[in-house]
XYZ file of C-alpha atoms in Angstrom:
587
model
C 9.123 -17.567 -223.074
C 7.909 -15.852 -219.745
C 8.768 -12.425 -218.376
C 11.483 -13.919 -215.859
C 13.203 -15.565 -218.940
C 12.971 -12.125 -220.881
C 15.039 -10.931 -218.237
C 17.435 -12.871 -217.128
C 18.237 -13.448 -221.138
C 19.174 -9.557 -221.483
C 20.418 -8.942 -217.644
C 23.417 -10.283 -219.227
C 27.188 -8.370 -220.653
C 28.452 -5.125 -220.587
C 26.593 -1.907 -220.072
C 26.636 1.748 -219.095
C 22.577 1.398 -217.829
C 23.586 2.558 -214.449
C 21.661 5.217 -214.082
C 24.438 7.668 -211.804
C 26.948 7.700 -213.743
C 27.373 7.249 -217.599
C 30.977 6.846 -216.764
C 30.286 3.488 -215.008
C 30.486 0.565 -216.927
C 29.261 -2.423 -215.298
C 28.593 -6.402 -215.878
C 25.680 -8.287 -215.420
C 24.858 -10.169 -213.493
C 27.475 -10.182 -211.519
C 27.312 -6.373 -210.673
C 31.105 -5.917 -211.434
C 31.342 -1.901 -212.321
C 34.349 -0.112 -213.402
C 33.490 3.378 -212.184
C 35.513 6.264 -213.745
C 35.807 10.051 -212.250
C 38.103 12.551 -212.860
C 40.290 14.976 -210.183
C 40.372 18.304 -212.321
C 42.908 20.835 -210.210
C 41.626 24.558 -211.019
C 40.014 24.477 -208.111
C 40.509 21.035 -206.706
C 37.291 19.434 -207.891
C 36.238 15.942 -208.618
C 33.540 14.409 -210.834
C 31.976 11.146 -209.269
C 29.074 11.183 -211.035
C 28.483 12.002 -215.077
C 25.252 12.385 -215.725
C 23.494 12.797 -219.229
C 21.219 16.670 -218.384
C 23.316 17.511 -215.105
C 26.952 18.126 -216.425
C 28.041 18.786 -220.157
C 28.041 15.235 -221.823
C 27.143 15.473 -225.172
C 25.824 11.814 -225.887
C 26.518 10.530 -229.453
C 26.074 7.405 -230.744
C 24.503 4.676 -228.828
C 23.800 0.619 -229.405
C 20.681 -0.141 -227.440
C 22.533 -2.863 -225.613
C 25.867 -0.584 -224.679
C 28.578 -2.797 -226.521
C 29.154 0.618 -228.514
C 28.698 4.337 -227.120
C 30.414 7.511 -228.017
C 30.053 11.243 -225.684
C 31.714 14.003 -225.234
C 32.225 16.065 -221.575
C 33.286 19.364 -220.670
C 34.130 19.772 -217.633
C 35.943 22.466 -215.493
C 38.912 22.806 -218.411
C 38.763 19.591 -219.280
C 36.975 18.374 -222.268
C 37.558 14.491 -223.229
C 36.161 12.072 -225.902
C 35.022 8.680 -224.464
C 33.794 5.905 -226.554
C 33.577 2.492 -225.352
C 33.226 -0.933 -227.291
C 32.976 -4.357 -226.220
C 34.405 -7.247 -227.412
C 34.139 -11.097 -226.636
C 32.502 -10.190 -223.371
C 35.212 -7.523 -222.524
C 34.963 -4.079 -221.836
C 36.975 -1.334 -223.607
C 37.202 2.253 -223.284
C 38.835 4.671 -225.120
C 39.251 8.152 -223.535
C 41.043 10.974 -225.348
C 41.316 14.252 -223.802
C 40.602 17.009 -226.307
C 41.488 19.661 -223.593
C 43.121 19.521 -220.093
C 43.412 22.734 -219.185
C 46.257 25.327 -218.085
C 46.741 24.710 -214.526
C 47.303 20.951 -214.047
C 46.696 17.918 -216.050
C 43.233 16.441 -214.365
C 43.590 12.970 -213.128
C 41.383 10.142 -213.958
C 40.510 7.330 -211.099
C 39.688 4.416 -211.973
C 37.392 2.718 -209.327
C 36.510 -1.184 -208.837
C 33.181 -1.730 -207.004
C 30.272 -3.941 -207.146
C 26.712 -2.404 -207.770
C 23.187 -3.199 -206.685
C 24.177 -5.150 -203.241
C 25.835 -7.955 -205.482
C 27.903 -10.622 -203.740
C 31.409 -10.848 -204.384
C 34.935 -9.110 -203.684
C 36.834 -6.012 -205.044
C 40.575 -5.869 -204.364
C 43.938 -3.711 -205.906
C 46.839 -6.326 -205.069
C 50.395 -5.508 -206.409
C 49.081 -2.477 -208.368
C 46.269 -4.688 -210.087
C 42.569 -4.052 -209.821
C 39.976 -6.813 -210.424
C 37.217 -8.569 -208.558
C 35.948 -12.457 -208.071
C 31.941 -12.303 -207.902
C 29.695 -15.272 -208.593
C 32.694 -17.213 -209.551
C 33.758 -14.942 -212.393
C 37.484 -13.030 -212.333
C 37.439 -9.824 -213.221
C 40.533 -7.725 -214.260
C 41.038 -3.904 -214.834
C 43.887 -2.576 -217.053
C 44.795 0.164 -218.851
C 47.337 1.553 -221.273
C 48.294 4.928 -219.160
C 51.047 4.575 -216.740
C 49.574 4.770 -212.932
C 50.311 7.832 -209.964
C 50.167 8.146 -206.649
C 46.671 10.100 -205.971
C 45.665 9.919 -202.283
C 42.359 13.141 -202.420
C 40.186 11.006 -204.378
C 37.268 10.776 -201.942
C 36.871 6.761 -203.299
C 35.608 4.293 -200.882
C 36.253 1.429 -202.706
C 40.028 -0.028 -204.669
C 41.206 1.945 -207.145
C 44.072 3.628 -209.363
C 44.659 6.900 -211.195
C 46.427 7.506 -214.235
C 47.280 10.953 -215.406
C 44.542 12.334 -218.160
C 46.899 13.870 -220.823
C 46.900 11.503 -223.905
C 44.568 9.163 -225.596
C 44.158 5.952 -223.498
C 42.481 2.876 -222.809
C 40.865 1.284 -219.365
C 39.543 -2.580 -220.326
C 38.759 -5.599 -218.747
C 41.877 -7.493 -220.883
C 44.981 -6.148 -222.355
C 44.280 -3.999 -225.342
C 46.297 -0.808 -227.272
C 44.728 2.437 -228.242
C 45.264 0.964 -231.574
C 43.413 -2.232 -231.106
C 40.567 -0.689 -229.386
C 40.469 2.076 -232.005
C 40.257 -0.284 -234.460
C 37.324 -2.677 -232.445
C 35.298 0.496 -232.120
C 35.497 1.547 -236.015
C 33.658 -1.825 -237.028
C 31.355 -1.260 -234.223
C 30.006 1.984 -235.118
C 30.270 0.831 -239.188
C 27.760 -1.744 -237.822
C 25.555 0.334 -235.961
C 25.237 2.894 -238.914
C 24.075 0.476 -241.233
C 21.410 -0.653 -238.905
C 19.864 3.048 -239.339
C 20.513 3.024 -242.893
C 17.963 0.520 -243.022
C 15.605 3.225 -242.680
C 16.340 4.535 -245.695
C 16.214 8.622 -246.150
C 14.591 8.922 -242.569
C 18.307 7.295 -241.151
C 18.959 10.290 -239.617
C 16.294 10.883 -237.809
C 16.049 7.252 -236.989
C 19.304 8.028 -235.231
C 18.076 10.405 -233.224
C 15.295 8.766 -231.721
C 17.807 5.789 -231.133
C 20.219 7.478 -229.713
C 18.231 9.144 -227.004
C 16.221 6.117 -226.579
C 19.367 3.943 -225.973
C 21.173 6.686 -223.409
C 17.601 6.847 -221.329
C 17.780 3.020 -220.918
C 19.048 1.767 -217.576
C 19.264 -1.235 -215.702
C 16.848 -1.422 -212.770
C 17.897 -2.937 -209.912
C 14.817 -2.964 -207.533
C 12.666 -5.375 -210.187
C 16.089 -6.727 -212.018
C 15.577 -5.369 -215.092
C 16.181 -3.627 -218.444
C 13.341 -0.447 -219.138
C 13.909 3.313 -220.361
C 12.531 5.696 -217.914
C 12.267 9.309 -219.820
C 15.404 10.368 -218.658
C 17.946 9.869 -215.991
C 17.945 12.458 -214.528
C 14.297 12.055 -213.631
C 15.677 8.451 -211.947
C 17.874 10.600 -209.907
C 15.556 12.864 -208.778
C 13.144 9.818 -207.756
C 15.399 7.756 -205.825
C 16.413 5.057 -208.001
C 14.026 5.192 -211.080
C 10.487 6.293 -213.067
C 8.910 5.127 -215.150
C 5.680 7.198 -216.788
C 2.422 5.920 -217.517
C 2.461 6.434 -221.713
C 5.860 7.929 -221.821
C 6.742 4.303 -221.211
C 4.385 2.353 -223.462
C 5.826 4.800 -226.170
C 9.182 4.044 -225.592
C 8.519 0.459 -225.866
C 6.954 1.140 -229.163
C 10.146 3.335 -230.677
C 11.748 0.283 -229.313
C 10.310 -2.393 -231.633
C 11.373 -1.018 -234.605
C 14.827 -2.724 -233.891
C 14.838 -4.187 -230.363
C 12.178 -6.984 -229.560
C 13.608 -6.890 -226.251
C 13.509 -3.514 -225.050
C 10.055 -3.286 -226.940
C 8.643 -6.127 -224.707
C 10.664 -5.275 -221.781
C 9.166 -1.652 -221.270
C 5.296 -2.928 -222.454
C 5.553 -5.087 -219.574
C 7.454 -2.980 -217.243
C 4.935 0.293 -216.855
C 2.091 -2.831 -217.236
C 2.861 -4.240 -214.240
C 3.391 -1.150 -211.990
C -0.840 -1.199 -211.882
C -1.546 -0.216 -209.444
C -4.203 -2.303 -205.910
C -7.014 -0.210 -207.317
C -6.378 -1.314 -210.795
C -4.864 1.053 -213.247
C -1.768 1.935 -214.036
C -0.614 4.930 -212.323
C 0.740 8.196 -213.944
C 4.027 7.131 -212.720
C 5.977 3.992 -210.881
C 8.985 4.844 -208.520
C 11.552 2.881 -206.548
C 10.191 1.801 -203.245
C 6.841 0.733 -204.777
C 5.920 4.614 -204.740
C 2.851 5.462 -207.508
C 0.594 7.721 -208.186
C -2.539 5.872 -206.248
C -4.795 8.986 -207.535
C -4.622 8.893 -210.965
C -3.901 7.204 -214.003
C -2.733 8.945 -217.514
C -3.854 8.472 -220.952
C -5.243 4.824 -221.915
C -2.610 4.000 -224.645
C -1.222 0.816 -223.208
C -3.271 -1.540 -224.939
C -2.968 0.028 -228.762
C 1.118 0.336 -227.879
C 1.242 -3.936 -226.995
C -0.995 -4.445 -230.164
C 1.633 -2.447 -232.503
C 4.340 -4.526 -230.561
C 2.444 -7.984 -231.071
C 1.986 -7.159 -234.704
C 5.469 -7.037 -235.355
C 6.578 -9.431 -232.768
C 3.727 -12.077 -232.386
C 4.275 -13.593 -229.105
C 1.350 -14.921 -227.757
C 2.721 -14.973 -224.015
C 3.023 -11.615 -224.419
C -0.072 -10.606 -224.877
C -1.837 -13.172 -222.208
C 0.606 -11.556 -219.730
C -0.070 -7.729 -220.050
C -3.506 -8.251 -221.174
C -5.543 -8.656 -217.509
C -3.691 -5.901 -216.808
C -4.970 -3.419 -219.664
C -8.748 -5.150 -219.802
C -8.707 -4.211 -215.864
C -7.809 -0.859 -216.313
C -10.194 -0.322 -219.370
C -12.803 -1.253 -216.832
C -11.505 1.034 -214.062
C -11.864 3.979 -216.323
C -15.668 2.848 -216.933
C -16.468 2.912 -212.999
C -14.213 5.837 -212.165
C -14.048 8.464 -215.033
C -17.387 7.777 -217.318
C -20.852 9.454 -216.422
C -24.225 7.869 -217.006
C -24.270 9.787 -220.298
C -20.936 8.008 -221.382
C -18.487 11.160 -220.968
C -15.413 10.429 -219.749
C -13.460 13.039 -217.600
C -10.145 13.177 -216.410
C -9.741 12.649 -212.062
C -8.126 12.097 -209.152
C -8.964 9.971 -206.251
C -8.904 10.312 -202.820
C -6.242 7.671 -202.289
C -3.674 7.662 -199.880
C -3.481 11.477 -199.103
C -2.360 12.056 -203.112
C -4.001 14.667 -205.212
C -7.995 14.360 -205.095
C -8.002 17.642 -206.528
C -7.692 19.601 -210.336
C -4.021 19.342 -210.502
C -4.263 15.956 -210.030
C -7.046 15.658 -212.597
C -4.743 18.226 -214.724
C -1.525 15.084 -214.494
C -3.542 12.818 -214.954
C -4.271 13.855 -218.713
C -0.819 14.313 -219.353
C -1.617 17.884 -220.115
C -0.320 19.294 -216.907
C -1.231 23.204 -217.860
C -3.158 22.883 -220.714
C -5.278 26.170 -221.448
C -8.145 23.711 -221.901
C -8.407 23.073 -218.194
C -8.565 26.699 -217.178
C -11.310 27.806 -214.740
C -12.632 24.103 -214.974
C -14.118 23.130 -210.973
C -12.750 19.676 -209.754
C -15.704 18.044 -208.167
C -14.536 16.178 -204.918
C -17.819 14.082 -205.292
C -17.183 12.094 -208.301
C -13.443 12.841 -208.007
C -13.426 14.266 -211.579
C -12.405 17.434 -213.325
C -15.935 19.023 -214.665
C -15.113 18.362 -218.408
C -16.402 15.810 -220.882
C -12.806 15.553 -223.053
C -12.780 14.533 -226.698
C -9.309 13.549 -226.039
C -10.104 10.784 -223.359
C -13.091 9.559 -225.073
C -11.273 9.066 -228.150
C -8.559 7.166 -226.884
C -10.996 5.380 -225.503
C -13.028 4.190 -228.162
C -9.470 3.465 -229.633
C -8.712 1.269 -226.428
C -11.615 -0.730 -226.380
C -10.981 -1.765 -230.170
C -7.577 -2.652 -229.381
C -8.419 -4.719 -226.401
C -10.797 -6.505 -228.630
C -7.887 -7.687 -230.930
C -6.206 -8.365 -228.503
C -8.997 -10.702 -226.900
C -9.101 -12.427 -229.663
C -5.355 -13.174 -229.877
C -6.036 -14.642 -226.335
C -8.525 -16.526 -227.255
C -11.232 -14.412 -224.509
C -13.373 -13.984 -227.430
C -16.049 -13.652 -223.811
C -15.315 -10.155 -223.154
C -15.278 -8.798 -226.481
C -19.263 -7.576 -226.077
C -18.542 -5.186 -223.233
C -15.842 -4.077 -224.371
C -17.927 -3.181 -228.084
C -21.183 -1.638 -225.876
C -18.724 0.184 -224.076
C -16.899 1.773 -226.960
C -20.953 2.290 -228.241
C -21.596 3.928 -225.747
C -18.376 6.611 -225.599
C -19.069 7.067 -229.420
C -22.588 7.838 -228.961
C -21.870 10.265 -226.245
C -18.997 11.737 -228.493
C -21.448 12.835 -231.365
C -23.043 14.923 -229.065
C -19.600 16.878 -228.945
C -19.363 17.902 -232.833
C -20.403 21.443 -233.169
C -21.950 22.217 -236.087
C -21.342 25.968 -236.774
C -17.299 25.350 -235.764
C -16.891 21.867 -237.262
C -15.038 19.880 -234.721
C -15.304 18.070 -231.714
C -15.423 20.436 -228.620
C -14.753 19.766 -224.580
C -18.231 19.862 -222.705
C -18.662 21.787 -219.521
C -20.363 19.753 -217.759
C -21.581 22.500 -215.262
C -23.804 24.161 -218.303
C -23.557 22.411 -221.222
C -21.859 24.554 -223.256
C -18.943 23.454 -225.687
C -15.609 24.430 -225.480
C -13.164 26.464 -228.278
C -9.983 26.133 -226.897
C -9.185 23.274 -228.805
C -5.599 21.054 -228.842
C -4.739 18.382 -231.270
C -6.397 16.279 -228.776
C -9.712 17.309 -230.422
C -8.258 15.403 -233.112
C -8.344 12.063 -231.532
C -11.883 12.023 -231.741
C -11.002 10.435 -235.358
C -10.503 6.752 -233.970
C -14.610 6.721 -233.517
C -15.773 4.520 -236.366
C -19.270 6.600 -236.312
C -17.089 9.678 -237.368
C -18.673 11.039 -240.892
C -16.538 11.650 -244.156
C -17.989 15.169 -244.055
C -17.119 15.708 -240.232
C -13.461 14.365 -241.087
C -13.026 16.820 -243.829
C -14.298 19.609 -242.035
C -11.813 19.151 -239.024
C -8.959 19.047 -241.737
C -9.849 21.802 -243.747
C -10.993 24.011 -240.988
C -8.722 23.626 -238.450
C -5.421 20.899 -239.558
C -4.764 23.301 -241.716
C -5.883 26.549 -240.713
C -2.555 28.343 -239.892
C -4.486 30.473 -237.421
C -5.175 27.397 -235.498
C -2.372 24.548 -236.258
C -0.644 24.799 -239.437
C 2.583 26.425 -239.890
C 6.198 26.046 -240.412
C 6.398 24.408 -236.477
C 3.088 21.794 -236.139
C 1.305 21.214 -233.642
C 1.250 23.610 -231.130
C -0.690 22.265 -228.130
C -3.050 25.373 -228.074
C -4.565 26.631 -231.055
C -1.994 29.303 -232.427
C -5.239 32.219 -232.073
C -6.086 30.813 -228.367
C -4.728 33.687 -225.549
C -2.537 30.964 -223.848
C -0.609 30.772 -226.666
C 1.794 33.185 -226.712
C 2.850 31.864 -222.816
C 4.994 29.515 -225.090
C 4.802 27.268 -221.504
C 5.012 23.836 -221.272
C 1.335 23.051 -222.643
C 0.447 26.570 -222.982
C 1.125 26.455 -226.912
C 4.556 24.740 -227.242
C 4.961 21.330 -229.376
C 4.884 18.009 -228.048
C 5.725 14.657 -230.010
C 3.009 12.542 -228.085
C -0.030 15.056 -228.850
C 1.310 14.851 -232.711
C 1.395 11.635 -232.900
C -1.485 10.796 -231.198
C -3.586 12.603 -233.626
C -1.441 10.921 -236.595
C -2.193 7.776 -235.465
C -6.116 8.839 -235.182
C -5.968 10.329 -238.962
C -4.084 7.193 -239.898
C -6.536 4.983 -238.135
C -9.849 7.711 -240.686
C -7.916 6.966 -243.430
C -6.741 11.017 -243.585
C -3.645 9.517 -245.819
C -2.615 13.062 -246.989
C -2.892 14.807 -243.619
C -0.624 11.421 -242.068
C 2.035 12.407 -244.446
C 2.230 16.494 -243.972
C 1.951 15.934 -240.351
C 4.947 12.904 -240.533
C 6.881 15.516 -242.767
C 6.589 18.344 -240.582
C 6.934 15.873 -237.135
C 10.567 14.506 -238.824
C 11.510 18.130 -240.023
C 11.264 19.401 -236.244
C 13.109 16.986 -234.577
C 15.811 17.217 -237.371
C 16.352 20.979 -236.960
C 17.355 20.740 -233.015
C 19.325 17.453 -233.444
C 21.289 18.804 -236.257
C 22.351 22.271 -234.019
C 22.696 20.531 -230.540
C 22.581 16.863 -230.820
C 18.930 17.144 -228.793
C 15.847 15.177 -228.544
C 13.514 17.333 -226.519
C 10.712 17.144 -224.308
C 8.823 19.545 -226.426
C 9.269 22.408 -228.634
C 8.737 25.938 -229.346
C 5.585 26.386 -231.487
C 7.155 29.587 -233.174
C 10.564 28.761 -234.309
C 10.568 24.882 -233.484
C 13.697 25.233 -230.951
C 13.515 22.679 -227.652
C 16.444 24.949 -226.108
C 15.206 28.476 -224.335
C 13.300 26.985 -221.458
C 13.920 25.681 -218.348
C 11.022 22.924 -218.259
C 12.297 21.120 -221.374
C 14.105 18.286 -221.213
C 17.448 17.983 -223.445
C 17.108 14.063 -223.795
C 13.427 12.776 -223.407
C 13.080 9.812 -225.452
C 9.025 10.675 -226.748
C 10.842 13.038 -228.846
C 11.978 10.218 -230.780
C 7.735 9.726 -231.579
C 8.450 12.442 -234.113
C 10.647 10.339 -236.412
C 8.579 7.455 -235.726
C 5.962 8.968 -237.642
C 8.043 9.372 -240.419
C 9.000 5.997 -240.363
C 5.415 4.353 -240.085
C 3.860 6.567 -242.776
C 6.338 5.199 -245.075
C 5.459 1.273 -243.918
């Protein structure tokens, strides 16, 4: 198996990955797409473009490969039930309008087009809509009787059918009855593939769900990944992908889907950038971040991956990548003392200053940072972090493994004298009197108390004391003054004066700095503190999906709601991280 079989093995079928509109259901790889948008009258409107975070959809259940989706959209006075199914390679969808309004029944056009510069023809003849691309016929039908509808703004064949009963639009002849029928064993199928997952189903479904509606075919590299959300695609002009949003999607991924698990590992590996690292973020037209990097978790995310799907090419083809990288943050963001900092270069007119060094951490505002200098010198923020140096140490032992599946037993010494050295440099960091691992200011020496659960990742250093491990537990896991509590863990320490901002960083709850610190405690052996903080992860992401149908971006730290703020996403597939935990403390 190589990458370029990986691909074109799943570029194949029925999906709704196009990233515009999750009312456009097209084929690969021919590029067919039957494009649906609807002509509400109240004020002579029409929806082109359905998009999961911009309109009201309401995504419910989702297959990861599309052959069975269910949402809900309001719009205007309309508000419609669409679920889709496929079948032998054909494409049905069953839309049933739930409310059209008072004025006039909306109108729904059904448009034929090809997608992604394919090759091929669209044509309505005689009242028929279909398509012949890369020697495949294509055929449009549906069960609602067609009307004249001229103000439809299309530029490409089409026909419109009155939205005022339950209906069908497929790609063969098929009833409401039929299709209702198709869809039933569908979704039976689909919920016993969570029930696998015993009594954390639920939230299994969750993470799923948002997982599967984030996934979208990518035209520019021709093929299959799951930026965070679509509308951040939108908003970038054709897709994103983030640095360890990405290699934690791939690793929600593998608990079902080999493909998409391998597909995203490699996908966010091989946007590294000339310099090489891989950047904070890839874009369409080969745009990056050339400045900065974000936290090293590639490597321990394609080691979780290989040890459930052992595929040696796999590994050989990401790992250059990840050993290069490992080595970049040696020669751009360690000091002689063997404290790393987070940076920004000067590269490319991009950043080179603290905000950049701020992204670059993933912690864009994090209290931590505050009144930190940048030094335009060494291009780094002025900060020895416990965070960075313990993901570090945690990188250079996965790298090792992975060496050694590789069979480049060679570089396994530098990478061990370089995790030596980090871990060396990190005991200087415990504090005594406060019994944790603190931040360094590098200007003075003095150690930080604004602490994070990143102060917690200091557990994947292997010279890290049983005392020193209780300590942080007992003195600060579970202090409620700090990060205990109904709502865990806040991203400042509860006591910390940023913490009532309740902003982004500033003291809300994020799924990646939870389980980044589980998988630290897990990796200690802290089995007790892996199961509260699994409990509590599961419990938040529960209590939002149960009253919204939400997987957030992150989450209030004082009543555990994602909703209230502008700057958190609705559908941000890390959230799924907190049922993950659940799932991997239970094996």
């Amino acid at each position: 198996m190589t990458y370029t079989e990986l691909k074109k093995q799943t570029n194949v079928g029925w999906n709704t990955w196009n990233v515009l509109n999750v009312l456009s259901y097209s084929h690969l790889p021919e590029g067919f797409t039957i494009n649906l948008c609807i002509k509400e009258y109240s004020d002579n409107a029409m929806l082109r473009e359905s998009l999961v975070g911009r309109q009201n959809i309401f995504p419910g259940v989702r297959s990861y490969d599309g052959s069975c989706t269910q949402m809900n959209l309001k719009y205007r006075g309309l508000e419609l039930d669409v679920r889709t199914v496929v079948d032998n390679d054909e494409q049905m969808v069953i839309l049933t309008p739930l409310k059209t309004g008072n004025y006039r029944k909306p109108t729904l056009v059904i448009e034929a087009c090809l997608m992604w510069g394919k090759e091929g023809s669209v044509y309505k003849k005689n009242g028929k809509l279909g398509a012949e691309c890369n020697g495949r016929q294509f055929e449009v039908y549906t069960t609602a009787p067609t009307v004249e509808a001229q103000h439809t703004y299309s530029l490409s064949p089409y026909i419109a059918v009155t939205l005022d009963a339950p209906m069908v639009v497929s790609t063969r002849p098929c009833s409401v009855a039929e299709a209702e029928d198709l869809y039933a064993k569908a979704v039976t199928k689909l919920e016993a593939e969570n029930r696998v997952f015993g009594k954390h189903a639920e939230a299994y479904s969750a993470m799923k769900t948002c997982l599967a509606w984030d996934t979208i075919y990518e035209c520019e590299h021709d093929r299959i990944c799951s930026p965070v959300c679509r509308t951040w695609c939108v908003s970038s002009g054709g897709y994103v992908l983030f640095d360890w949003d990405t290699y934690f999607a791939a690793m929600l991924a593998s608990l079902e889907s080999r493909e998409l698990a391998l597909l995203n590992a490699i996908a966010i590996t091989d946007e590294v950038t000339p310099d090489g690292f891989v950047p904070n973020y890839g874009t369409a037209h080969n745009g990056k971040s050339f400045d900065r990097t974000q936290p090293p978790v590639g490597s321990f995310a394609c080691l979780e991956i290989y040890k459930k799907y052992p595929e040696k090419w796999f590994v050989e083809h990401v790992f250059p990548i990840l050993l290069g990288w490992n080595r970049w943050f040696e020669g751009h963001r360690m000091t002689d003392e063997g404290y790393l900092c987070w940076g920004s270069e000067p590269n490319r007119g991009q950043g080179h200053d603290w905000q950049g060094a701020a992204y670059e951490s993933g912690l864009d505002n994090s209290p931590m940072f505050d009144g930190i200098p940048f030094d335009t010198d060494r291009h780094i923020m002025l900060l020895a972090d416990v965070g960075l140096m313990g993901l570090y140490v945690m990188d250079c032992r996965c790298l090792a493994e992975l060496a050694r599946i590789v069979g480049n037993e060679e570089v396994i010494p530098e990478l061990e004298a370089r995790k030596a050295k980090v871990e060396a440099a990190l005991m200087t960091l415990w504090d005594e009197d406060f019994g944790l691992f603190l931040n360094k200011d590098l200007r003075d020496g003095s150690l930080s108390r604004r602490i994070s659960p990143t102060n917690f990742y200091a557990l994947n250093a292997d010279c890290v004391t049983e005392e020193q491990k209780r300590r942080m537990m007992d003195e600060h896991f579970y202090n409620p003054d700090e990060f205990w509590g109904e709502f865990i863990m806040p991203t400042i320490a509860r006591n910390d004066p940023a913490y009532p901002d309740q902003d982004y960083w500033r003291g809300r709850i994020w799924a990646p700095t939870n389980f980044l610190a589980y998988a630290a405690m897990k990796y200690a052996g802290l089995k007790k503190e892996c199961a509260d903080l699994a409990a509590k992860s599961e419990a938040l992401i529960l209590k939002e999906w149960r009253l919204h149908g939400h997987v957030h971006e992150n989450y209030s730290g004082d009543d555990g709601m994602g909703c209230g703020v502008d700057n958190s996403d609705k559908f941000y597939h890390w959230g799924g991280l907190l049922a993950y935990m659940a799932i991997d403390n239970e094996g």
